[in-house]
Coordinates of C-alpha atoms in Angstrom, one line a residue:
Chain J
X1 CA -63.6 -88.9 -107.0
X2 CA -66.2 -87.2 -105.0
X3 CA -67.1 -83.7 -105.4
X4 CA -65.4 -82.4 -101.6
X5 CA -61.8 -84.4 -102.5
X6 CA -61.6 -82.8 -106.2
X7 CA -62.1 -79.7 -104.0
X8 CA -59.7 -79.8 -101.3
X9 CA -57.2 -81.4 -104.0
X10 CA -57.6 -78.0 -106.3
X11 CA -57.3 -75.9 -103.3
X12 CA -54.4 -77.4 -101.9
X13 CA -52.5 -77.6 -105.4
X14 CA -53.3 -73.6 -105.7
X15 CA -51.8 -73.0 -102.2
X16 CA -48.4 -75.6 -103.3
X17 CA -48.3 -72.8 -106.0
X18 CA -48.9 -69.8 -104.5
X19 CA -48.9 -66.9 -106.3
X20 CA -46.0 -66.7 -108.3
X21 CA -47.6 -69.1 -110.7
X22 CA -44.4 -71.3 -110.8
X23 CA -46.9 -74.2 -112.3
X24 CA -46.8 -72.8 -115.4
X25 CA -50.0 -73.9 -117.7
X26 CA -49.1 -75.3 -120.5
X27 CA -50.9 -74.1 -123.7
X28 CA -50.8 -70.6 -122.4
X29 CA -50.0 -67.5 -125.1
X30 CA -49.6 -64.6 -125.3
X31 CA -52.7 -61.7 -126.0
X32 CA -50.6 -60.6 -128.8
X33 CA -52.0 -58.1 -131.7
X34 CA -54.0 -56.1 -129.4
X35 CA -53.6 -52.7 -129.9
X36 CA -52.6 -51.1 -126.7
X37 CA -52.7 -47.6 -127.8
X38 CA -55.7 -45.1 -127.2
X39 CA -57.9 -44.9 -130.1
X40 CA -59.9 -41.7 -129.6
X41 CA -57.5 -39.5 -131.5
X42 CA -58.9 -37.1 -134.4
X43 CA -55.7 -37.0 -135.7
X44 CA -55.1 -40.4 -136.2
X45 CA -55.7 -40.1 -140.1
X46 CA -52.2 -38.5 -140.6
X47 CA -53.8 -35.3 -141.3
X48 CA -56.7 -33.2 -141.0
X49 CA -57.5 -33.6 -144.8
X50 CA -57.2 -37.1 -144.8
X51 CA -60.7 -37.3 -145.5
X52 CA -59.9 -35.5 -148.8
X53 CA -58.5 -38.4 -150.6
X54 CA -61.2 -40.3 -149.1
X55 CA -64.8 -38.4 -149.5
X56 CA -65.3 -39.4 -152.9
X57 CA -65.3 -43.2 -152.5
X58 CA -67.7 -45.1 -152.6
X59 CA -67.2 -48.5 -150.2
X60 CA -68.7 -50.5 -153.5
X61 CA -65.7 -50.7 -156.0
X62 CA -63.5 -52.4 -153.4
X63 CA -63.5 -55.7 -154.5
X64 CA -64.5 -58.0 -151.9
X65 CA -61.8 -60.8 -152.5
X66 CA -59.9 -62.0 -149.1
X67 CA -56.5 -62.1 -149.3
X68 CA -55.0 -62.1 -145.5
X69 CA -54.2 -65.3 -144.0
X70 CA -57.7 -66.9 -144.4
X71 CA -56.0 -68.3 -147.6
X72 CA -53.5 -70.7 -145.6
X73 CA -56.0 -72.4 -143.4
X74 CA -57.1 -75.5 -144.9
X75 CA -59.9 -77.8 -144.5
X76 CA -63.5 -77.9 -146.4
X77 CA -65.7 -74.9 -145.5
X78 CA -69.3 -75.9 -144.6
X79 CA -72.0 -73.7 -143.9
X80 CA -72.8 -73.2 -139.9
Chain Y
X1 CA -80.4 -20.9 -132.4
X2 CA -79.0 -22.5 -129.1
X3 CA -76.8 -24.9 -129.0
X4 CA -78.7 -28.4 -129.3
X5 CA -80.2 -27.0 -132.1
X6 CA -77.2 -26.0 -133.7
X7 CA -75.5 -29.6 -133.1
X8 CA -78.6 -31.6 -133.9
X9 CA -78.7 -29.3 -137.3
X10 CA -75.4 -30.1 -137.6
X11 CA -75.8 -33.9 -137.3
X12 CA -79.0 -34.0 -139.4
X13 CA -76.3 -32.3 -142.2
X14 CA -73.4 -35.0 -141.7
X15 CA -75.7 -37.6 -141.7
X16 CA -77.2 -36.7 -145.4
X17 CA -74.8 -37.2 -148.2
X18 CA -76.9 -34.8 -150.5
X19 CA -76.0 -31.3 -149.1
X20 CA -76.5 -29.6 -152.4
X21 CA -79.3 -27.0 -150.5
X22 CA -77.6 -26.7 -147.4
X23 CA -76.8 -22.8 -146.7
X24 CA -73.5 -21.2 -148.3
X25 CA -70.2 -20.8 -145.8
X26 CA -69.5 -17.5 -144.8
X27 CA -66.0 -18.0 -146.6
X28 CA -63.7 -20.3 -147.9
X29 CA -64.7 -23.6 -149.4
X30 CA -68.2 -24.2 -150.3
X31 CA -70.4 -25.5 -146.9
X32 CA -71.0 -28.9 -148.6
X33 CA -67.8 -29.5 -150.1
X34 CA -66.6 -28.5 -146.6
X35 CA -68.9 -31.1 -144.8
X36 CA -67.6 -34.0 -147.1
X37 CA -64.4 -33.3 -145.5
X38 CA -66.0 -33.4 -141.9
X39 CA -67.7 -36.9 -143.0
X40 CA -65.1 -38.6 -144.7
X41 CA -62.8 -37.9 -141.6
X42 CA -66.0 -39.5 -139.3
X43 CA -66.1 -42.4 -141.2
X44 CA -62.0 -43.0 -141.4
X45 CA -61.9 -42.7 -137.8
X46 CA -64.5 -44.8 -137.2
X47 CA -63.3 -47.8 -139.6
X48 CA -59.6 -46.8 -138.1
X49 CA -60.9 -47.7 -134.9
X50 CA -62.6 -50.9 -136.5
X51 CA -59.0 -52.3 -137.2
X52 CA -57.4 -51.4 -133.9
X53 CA -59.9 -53.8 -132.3
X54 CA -61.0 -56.1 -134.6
X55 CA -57.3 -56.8 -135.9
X56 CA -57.4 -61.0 -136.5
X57 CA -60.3 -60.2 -138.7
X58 CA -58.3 -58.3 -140.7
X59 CA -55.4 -60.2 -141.1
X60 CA -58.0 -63.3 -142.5
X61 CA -59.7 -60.8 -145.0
X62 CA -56.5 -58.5 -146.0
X63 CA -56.4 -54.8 -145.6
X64 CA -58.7 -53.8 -148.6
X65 CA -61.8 -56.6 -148.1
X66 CA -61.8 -55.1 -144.3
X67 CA -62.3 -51.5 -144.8
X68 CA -64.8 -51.9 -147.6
X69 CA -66.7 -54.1 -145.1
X70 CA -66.1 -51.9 -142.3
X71 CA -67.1 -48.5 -144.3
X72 CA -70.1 -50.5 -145.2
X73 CA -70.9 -51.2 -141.0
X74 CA -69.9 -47.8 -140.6
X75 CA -72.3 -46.3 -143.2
X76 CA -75.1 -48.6 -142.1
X77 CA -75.0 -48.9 -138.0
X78 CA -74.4 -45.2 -135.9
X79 CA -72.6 -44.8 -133.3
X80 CA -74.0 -45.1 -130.1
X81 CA -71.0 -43.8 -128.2
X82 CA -68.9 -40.8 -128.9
X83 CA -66.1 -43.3 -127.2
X84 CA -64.5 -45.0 -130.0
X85 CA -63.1 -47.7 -127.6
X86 CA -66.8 -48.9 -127.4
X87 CA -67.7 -48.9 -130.7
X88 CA -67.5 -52.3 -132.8
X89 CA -69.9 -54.3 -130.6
X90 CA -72.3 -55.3 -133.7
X91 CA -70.1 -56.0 -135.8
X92 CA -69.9 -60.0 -135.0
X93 CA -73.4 -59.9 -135.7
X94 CA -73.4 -57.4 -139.1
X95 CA -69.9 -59.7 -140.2
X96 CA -72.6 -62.6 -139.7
X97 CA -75.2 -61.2 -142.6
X98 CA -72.4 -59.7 -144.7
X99 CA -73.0 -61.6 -147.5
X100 CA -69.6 -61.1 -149.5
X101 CA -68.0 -62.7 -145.9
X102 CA -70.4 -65.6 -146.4
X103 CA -67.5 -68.0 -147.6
X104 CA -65.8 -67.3 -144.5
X105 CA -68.4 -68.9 -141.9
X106 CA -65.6 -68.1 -139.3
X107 CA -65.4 -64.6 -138.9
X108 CA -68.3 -63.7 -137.1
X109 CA -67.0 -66.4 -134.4
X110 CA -63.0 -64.8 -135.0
X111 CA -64.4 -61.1 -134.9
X112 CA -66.3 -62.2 -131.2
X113 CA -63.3 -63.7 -130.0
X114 CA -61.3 -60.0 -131.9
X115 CA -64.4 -58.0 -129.6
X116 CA -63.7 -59.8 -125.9
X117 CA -59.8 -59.2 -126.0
X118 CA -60.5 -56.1 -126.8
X119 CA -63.2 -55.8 -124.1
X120 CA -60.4 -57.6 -121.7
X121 CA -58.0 -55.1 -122.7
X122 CA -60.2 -52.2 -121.5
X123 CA -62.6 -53.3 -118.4
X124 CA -61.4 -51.8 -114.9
X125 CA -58.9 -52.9 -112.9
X126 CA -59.7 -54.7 -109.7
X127 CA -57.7 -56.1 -106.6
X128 CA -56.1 -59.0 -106.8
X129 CA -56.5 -61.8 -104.4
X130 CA -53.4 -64.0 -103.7
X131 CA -53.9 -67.4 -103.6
X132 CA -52.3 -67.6 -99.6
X133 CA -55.5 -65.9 -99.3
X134 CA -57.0 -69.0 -99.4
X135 CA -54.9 -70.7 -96.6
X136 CA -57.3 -69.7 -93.9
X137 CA -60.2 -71.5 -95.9
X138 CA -61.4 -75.2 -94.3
X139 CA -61.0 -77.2 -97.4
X140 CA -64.6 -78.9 -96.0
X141 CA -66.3 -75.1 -96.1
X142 CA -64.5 -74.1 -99.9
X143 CA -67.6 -75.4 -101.8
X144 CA -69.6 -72.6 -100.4
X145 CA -67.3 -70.4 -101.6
X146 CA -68.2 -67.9 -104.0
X147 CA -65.1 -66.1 -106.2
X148 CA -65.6 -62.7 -107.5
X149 CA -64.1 -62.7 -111.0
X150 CA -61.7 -59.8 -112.4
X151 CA -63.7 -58.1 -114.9
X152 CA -61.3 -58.6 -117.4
X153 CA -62.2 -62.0 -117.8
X154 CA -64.1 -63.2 -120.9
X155 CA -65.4 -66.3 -122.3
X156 CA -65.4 -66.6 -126.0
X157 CA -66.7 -70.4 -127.7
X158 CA -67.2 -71.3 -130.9
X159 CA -69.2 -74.2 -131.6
X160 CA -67.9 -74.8 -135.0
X161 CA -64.6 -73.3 -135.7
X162 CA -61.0 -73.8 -134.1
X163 CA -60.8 -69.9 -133.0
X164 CA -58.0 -71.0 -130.7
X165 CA -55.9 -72.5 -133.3
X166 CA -57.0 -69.2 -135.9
X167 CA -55.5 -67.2 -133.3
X168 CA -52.6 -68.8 -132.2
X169 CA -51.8 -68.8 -136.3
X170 CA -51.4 -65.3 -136.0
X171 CA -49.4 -65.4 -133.0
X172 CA -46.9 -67.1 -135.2
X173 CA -49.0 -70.7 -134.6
X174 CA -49.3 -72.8 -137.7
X175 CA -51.6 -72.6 -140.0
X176 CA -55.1 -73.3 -138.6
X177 CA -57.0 -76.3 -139.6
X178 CA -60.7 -75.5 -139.8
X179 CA -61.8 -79.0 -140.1
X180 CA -61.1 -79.4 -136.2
X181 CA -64.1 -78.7 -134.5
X182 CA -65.3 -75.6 -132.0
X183 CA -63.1 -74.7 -129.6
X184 CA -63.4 -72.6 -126.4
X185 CA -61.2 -70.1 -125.1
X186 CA -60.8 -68.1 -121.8
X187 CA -59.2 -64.6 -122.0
X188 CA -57.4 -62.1 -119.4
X189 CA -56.1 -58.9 -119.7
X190 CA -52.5 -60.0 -121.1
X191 CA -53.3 -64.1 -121.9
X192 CA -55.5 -66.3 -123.6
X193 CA -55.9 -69.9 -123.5
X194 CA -57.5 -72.5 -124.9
X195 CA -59.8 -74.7 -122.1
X196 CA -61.9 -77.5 -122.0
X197 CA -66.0 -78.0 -122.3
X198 CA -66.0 -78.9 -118.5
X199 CA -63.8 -75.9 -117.8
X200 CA -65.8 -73.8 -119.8
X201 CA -68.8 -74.4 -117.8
X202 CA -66.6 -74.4 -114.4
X203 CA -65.7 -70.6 -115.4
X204 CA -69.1 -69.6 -116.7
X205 CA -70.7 -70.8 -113.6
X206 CA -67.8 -68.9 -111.5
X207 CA -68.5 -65.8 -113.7
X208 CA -72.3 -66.4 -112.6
X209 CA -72.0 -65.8 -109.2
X210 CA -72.6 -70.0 -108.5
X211 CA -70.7 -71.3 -105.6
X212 CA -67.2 -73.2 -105.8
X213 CA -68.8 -76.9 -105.5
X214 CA -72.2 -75.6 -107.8
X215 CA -69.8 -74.3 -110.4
X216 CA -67.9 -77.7 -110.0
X217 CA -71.1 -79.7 -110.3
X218 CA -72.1 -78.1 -113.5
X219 CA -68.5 -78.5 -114.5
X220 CA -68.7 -82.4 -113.7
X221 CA -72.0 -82.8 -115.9
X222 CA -70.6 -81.5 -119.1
X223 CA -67.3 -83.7 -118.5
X224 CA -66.3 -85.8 -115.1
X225 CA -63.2 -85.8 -115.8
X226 CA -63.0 -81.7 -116.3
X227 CA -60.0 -80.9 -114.3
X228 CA -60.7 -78.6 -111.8
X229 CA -57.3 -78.0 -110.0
X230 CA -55.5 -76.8 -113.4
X231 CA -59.1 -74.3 -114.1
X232 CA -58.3 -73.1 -110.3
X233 CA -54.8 -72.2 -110.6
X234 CA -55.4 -70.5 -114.3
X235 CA -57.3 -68.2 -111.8
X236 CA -55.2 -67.6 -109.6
X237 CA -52.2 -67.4 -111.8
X238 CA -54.0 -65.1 -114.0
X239 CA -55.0 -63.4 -111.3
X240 CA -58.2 -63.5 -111.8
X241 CA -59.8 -64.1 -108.9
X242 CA -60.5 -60.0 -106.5
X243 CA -62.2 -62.0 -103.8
X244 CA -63.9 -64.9 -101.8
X245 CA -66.0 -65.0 -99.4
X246 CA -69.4 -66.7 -98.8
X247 CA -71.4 -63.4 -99.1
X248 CA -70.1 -63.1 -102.4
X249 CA -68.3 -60.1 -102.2
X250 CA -68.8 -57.7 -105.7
X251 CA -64.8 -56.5 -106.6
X252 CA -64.3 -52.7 -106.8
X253 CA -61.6 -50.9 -107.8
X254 CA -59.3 -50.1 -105.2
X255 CA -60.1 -45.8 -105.0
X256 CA -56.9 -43.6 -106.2
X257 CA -55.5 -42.1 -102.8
X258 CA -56.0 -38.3 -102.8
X259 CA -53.5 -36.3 -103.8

């Protein structure tokens, strides 16, 4: 197909749909789990002494073990 | 003192844990007991605002992997904007060197694809052009064309890892299978979807400022079967598309009316 009748193909097929998108695509989905909400709130830590609890820490006896969902894919993990 | 000197003072004392020598308060707790209060809540806002965006990267790691490795970014890359919304940026790229998160060669390309919805979620509005808008357009004159993309619009590509399918698995999707190859994905402001290497390079040519039949000649050399009529009505559907014209047009917001 030449470059100017895959053209005025597309543009005609947009125009049959117009702008109610009633050609749905297919393997569309949903931008779920992003957060919607504003995040610059100071008080977002429940309290102001939230940081209490917290300021003695230290990041380094987390363990670092991954136990979300990474755990159900499978396949062979090679390096990149 | 005047006032930059007092906040920069005040910054060079959150930034240093040891506050031993710092000057006493004038009452209450103890100045430095006081100021690990202060940094504490810095850093928990900071790694609070880490899992608002990058939130499919924390569903892969589990809630206590992901704040140790985001109090780590947090500790070890400043802020560059007193906007949390724009913070998180690097942290594809620190996620890449982490080296407890090297058994997971994934995330960096999961926390990009976590970083451009978020960026979709938040860039400006922009008119919409409908696609009737086209009907006045000679079907002979379109490849000069030149679309002005909604800002919203990202590309995200991986070119090792099914990010599509590791997304759609926590949509509800099946389980991903990472032996499946790169995948690359376009993303709005409410949709994502997974498209093909042609229309990848149809879109990224479109998002370049190329012309309709330059964007479609790129598209054609990565794949000539790309199909172009279902990447043109994603557009339009998505309503991606805030103008065409020859000139090519740049969108802008449409001004708030005064009140």
């Amino acid at each position: 197909m030449n470059k100017q009748l895959i053209l005025s193909t597309a543009l005609t097929a947009v125009l049959a749909a117009g702008v109610s998108g009633t050609a749905l695509a297919a393997d569309k989905e949903k931008c779920y789990g992003v957060a919607k909400a504003g995040k610059n709130d100071c008080a977002a830590n429940g309290h102001a002494c939230a940081g209490q609890a917290k300021s003695d820490n230290n990041g380094k006896e987390w363990k670092y073990v991954a136990a979300g969902t990474c755990v159900e894919m499978k396949g062979s993990l090679k390096p990149m | 003192m005047n006032y930059a000197q007092a906040i920069s003072a005040f910054a060079q004392v959150l930034n240093h844990e040891d506050d031993t020598d710092q000057p006493p308060a004038a009452s209450g707790l103890h100045f430095a007991h006081r100021m690990r209060h202060y940094r504490a809540n810095c850093r928990l806002n900071r790694i609070a605002a880490l899992q608002a965006t990058f939130s499919t990267v924390e569903q892969l790691l589990g809630a206590d992997f992901f704040r140790a490795m985001a109090r780590e970014y947090v500790d070890s890359i400043p802020a560059t904007s007193a906007n949390l919304h724009e913070m998180g940026g690097e942290f594809p790229g620190f996620i890449a060197q982490f080296a407890p998160a090297a058994a997971l060669p994934y995330l960096p390309d999961v926390a990009q694809l976590d970083w451009a919805r978020w960026q979709a979620w938040l860039a400006p509005d922009a008119p919409e052009l409908a696609a009737d808008q086209l009907a006045f357009v000679a079907s002979d004159d379109f490849a000069s064309y030149r679309l002005q993309l909604h800002p919203a619009m990202q590309l995200v590509a991986s070119a090792s890892w099914p990010i599509a399918d590791i997304l759609a698995m926590h949509a509800g999707g099946p389980s991903a299978n990472l032996d499946a190859g790169g995948q690359k994905i376009m993303i709005s402001r409410y949709q994502w979807q997974t498209v093909s290497d042609g229309q990848w390079a149809f879109f990224s040519a479109l998002q370049q400022r190329s012309s309709v039949g330059d964007a479609l000649e790129q598209a054609l050399a990565v794949d000539e079967h790309t199909d172009i009529n279902q990447a043109l009505l994603w557009l339009f559907q998505q309503q991606l598309v805030c103008a065409a014209d020859r000139s090519g047009t740049v969108c802008e917001d449409t001004p708030p009316p005064h009140a």
